[in-house]
Amino acid sequence: MRGGPAHRSKSGPLHIGVVTTSYPRRAGDHAGSFVAAHVEAMRALGHDVDVVGAHTIESSLFADAGAPDELERGRGYLRGAWFTARLAAEIRRRARDWDLIVAHWLVPALAALPARKPLLAIAHGGDVHTLRRLHALAPALRLLRDAKLVFVSDELR
């Protein structure tokens, strides 16, 4: 993994950065609720968790139909590139204090690479299938070769 081992020798909680494209924007919003539950579980273990993603960086790509649908229809590439660049800059700014980055979905994991921190990339069905249909899965996985990759199911792997 980039930046050294995920298990630091320091005692105490880790400062973990979570990067995602789906996270609840308000009470009752179910988008990314499982990511929010993961964040709360890490906090319950005593870790300091900072979350950055589409809920903190505005992008019309994540409204209405959503990014996967827009991209598969051949729309949204410029908005996707612009969002990813802004996400990468925000991650790099915040990551100075992070010990580890946990990325839900592979595109946010790619945006986290310039931060040069240990990276756990969690691949979900939507991102894997979308990247595959866009012929971008193999290049994405090559770029993430130094990350710890976790797939949410054996079938997805």
Short mmCIF file of C-alpha atoms in Angstrom, two decimals:
data_model
loop_
_atom_site.label_atom_id
_atom_site.label_comp_id
_atom_site.label_asym_id
_atom_site.label_seq_id
_atom_site.Cartn_x
_atom_site.Cartn_y
_atom_site.Cartn_z
CA MET A 1 0.00 0.00 0.00
CA ARG A 2 1.11 3.52 -0.66
CA GLY A 3 2.47 5.42 2.30
CA GLY A 4 3.31 2.40 4.43
CA PRO A 5 1.38 -0.19 6.40
CA ALA A 6 -2.20 0.43 7.44
CA HIS A 7 -1.47 -0.67 11.00
CA ARG A 8 0.58 2.04 12.60
CA SER A 9 2.72 1.34 15.64
CA LYS A 10 1.33 4.42 17.36
CA SER A 11 -1.14 3.80 20.12
CA GLY A 12 -4.61 5.22 20.07
CA PRO A 13 -7.17 5.88 17.40
CA LEU A 14 -6.40 6.38 13.74
CA HIS A 15 -7.39 9.44 11.76
CA ILE A 16 -9.21 7.86 8.83
CA GLY A 17 -10.32 9.64 5.70
CA VAL A 18 -13.36 8.14 4.00
CA VAL A 19 -13.88 9.12 0.37
CA THR A 20 -17.10 8.28 -1.40
CA THR A 21 -19.48 9.40 -4.09
CA SER A 22 -22.54 8.45 -2.06
CA TYR A 23 -23.24 9.65 1.46
CA PRO A 24 -26.43 10.98 3.10
CA ARG A 25 -26.82 14.72 2.42
CA ARG A 26 -29.51 15.22 5.06
CA ALA A 27 -31.50 13.30 7.67
CA GLY A 28 -33.62 10.64 6.01
CA ASP A 29 -31.47 10.52 2.84
CA HIS A 30 -30.78 6.87 2.10
CA ALA A 31 -28.05 7.46 -0.49
CA GLY A 32 -24.91 5.88 0.88
CA SER A 33 -26.53 5.02 4.20
CA PHE A 34 -24.34 1.91 4.44
CA VAL A 35 -21.25 4.14 4.06
CA ALA A 36 -22.57 6.31 6.91
CA ALA A 37 -23.08 3.16 9.00
CA HIS A 38 -19.48 2.12 8.27
CA VAL A 39 -18.27 5.58 9.34
CA GLU A 40 -20.27 5.38 12.56
CA ALA A 41 -18.86 1.90 13.29
CA MET A 42 -15.29 3.21 12.92
CA ARG A 43 -16.13 6.17 15.17
CA ALA A 44 -17.64 3.79 17.73
CA LEU A 45 -14.26 2.03 17.80
CA GLY A 46 -12.68 5.36 18.76
CA HIS A 47 -11.26 6.40 15.40
CA ASP A 48 -11.43 9.97 14.14
CA VAL A 49 -13.15 9.82 10.74
CA ASP A 50 -13.28 12.59 8.14
CA VAL A 51 -15.67 12.03 5.23
CA VAL A 52 -15.29 13.73 1.86
CA GLY A 53 -17.26 13.11 -1.30
CA ALA A 54 -20.15 14.16 -3.48
CA HIS A 55 -22.01 15.41 -0.40
CA THR A 56 -19.19 17.93 0.28
CA ILE A 57 -18.25 18.75 -3.33
CA GLU A 58 -21.23 19.84 -5.38
CA SER A 59 -21.68 18.21 -8.75
CA SER A 60 -24.78 17.95 -10.89
CA LEU A 61 -23.50 14.54 -11.97
CA PHE A 62 -24.76 13.05 -8.73
CA ALA A 63 -28.28 14.45 -9.01
CA ASP A 64 -31.30 12.93 -10.71
CA ALA A 65 -30.34 9.73 -12.57
CA GLY A 66 -26.91 9.56 -10.98
CA ALA A 67 -23.41 9.26 -12.30
CA PRO A 68 -23.46 5.63 -13.53
CA ASP A 69 -26.60 6.16 -15.61
CA GLU A 70 -25.34 9.44 -17.05
CA LEU A 71 -21.94 8.03 -17.96
CA GLU A 72 -23.39 4.91 -19.55
CA ARG A 73 -25.64 7.12 -21.68
CA GLY A 74 -22.52 8.86 -22.95
CA ARG A 75 -23.13 12.02 -20.94
CA GLY A 76 -21.39 13.54 -17.99
CA TYR A 77 -17.78 12.76 -18.85
CA LEU A 78 -16.66 16.37 -18.50
CA ARG A 79 -18.61 16.78 -15.24
CA GLY A 80 -17.14 13.48 -14.03
CA ALA A 81 -13.59 14.55 -14.81
CA TRP A 82 -14.15 17.95 -13.16
CA PHE A 83 -15.66 16.33 -10.05
CA THR A 84 -12.82 13.79 -9.81
CA ALA A 85 -10.19 16.55 -10.07
CA ARG A 86 -11.92 18.59 -7.36
CA LEU A 87 -12.31 15.49 -5.19
CA ALA A 88 -8.60 14.63 -5.60
CA ALA A 89 -7.59 18.17 -4.61
CA GLU A 90 -9.83 18.09 -1.53
CA ILE A 91 -8.54 14.66 -0.51
CA ARG A 92 -4.94 15.79 -0.91
CA ARG A 93 -5.64 18.88 1.23
CA ARG A 94 -7.36 16.92 4.00
CA ALA A 95 -5.14 13.83 3.88
CA ARG A 96 -2.19 15.57 5.47
CA ASP A 97 -3.61 14.52 8.83
CA TRP A 98 -4.97 11.10 7.82
CA ASP A 99 -3.31 7.80 8.70
CA LEU A 100 -5.39 5.79 6.26
CA ILE A 101 -7.89 6.31 3.45
CA VAL A 102 -10.97 4.11 3.02
CA ALA A 103 -12.61 4.60 -0.36
CA HIS A 104 -16.10 3.36 -1.07
CA TRP A 105 -16.16 2.77 -4.82
CA LEU A 106 -13.21 2.63 -7.16
CA VAL A 107 -13.38 6.11 -8.74
CA PRO A 108 -13.00 7.84 -5.35
CA ALA A 109 -10.13 5.41 -4.69
CA LEU A 110 -8.45 6.65 -7.89
CA ALA A 111 -8.96 10.24 -6.71
CA ALA A 112 -7.23 9.31 -3.45
CA LEU A 113 -4.02 8.05 -5.07
CA PRO A 114 -2.24 11.46 -5.18
CA ALA A 115 -2.54 11.68 -1.38
CA ARG A 116 0.02 8.85 -1.12
CA LYS A 117 -1.54 7.33 2.01
CA PRO A 118 -2.37 3.69 2.77
CA LEU A 119 -5.54 3.00 0.80
CA LEU A 120 -8.34 0.51 1.29
CA ALA A 121 -10.57 0.54 -1.82
CA ILE A 122 -13.98 -1.10 -1.43
CA ALA A 123 -15.43 -2.16 -4.78
CA HIS A 124 -19.22 -2.31 -5.02
CA GLY A 125 -21.30 -3.79 -7.81
CA GLY A 126 -22.33 -0.51 -9.40
CA ASP A 127 -18.84 0.83 -9.88
CA VAL A 128 -17.32 -2.44 -11.05
CA HIS A 129 -20.06 -3.05 -13.62
CA THR A 130 -20.07 0.58 -14.81
CA LEU A 131 -16.28 0.67 -15.21
CA ARG A 132 -16.40 -2.67 -17.04
CA ARG A 133 -19.09 -1.43 -19.47
CA LEU A 134 -17.04 1.74 -20.07
CA HIS A 135 -13.92 -0.42 -20.73
CA ALA A 136 -12.20 1.30 -17.80
CA LEU A 137 -12.13 -1.48 -15.18
CA ALA A 138 -8.77 -3.01 -16.13
CA PRO A 139 -7.00 0.38 -16.26
CA ALA A 140 -8.56 1.37 -12.91
CA LEU A 141 -7.42 -1.87 -11.28
CA ARG A 142 -3.90 -1.39 -12.65
CA LEU A 143 -3.76 2.10 -11.14
CA LEU A 144 -4.95 0.67 -7.81
CA ARG A 145 -2.33 -2.10 -7.75
CA ASP A 146 -0.75 -0.78 -4.52
CA ALA A 147 -4.08 -0.40 -2.71
CA LYS A 148 -5.76 -3.04 -0.62
CA LEU A 149 -8.81 -4.02 -2.69
CA VAL A 150 -11.94 -5.43 -1.09
CA PHE A 151 -14.93 -6.61 -3.09
CA VAL A 152 -18.34 -6.71 -1.44
CA SER A 153 -19.04 -10.23 -2.72
CA ASP A 154 -17.18 -13.25 -4.04
CA GLU A 155 -19.22 -13.07 -7.25
CA LEU A 156 -18.07 -9.50 -7.84
CA ARG A 157 -14.42 -10.41 -7.39
#
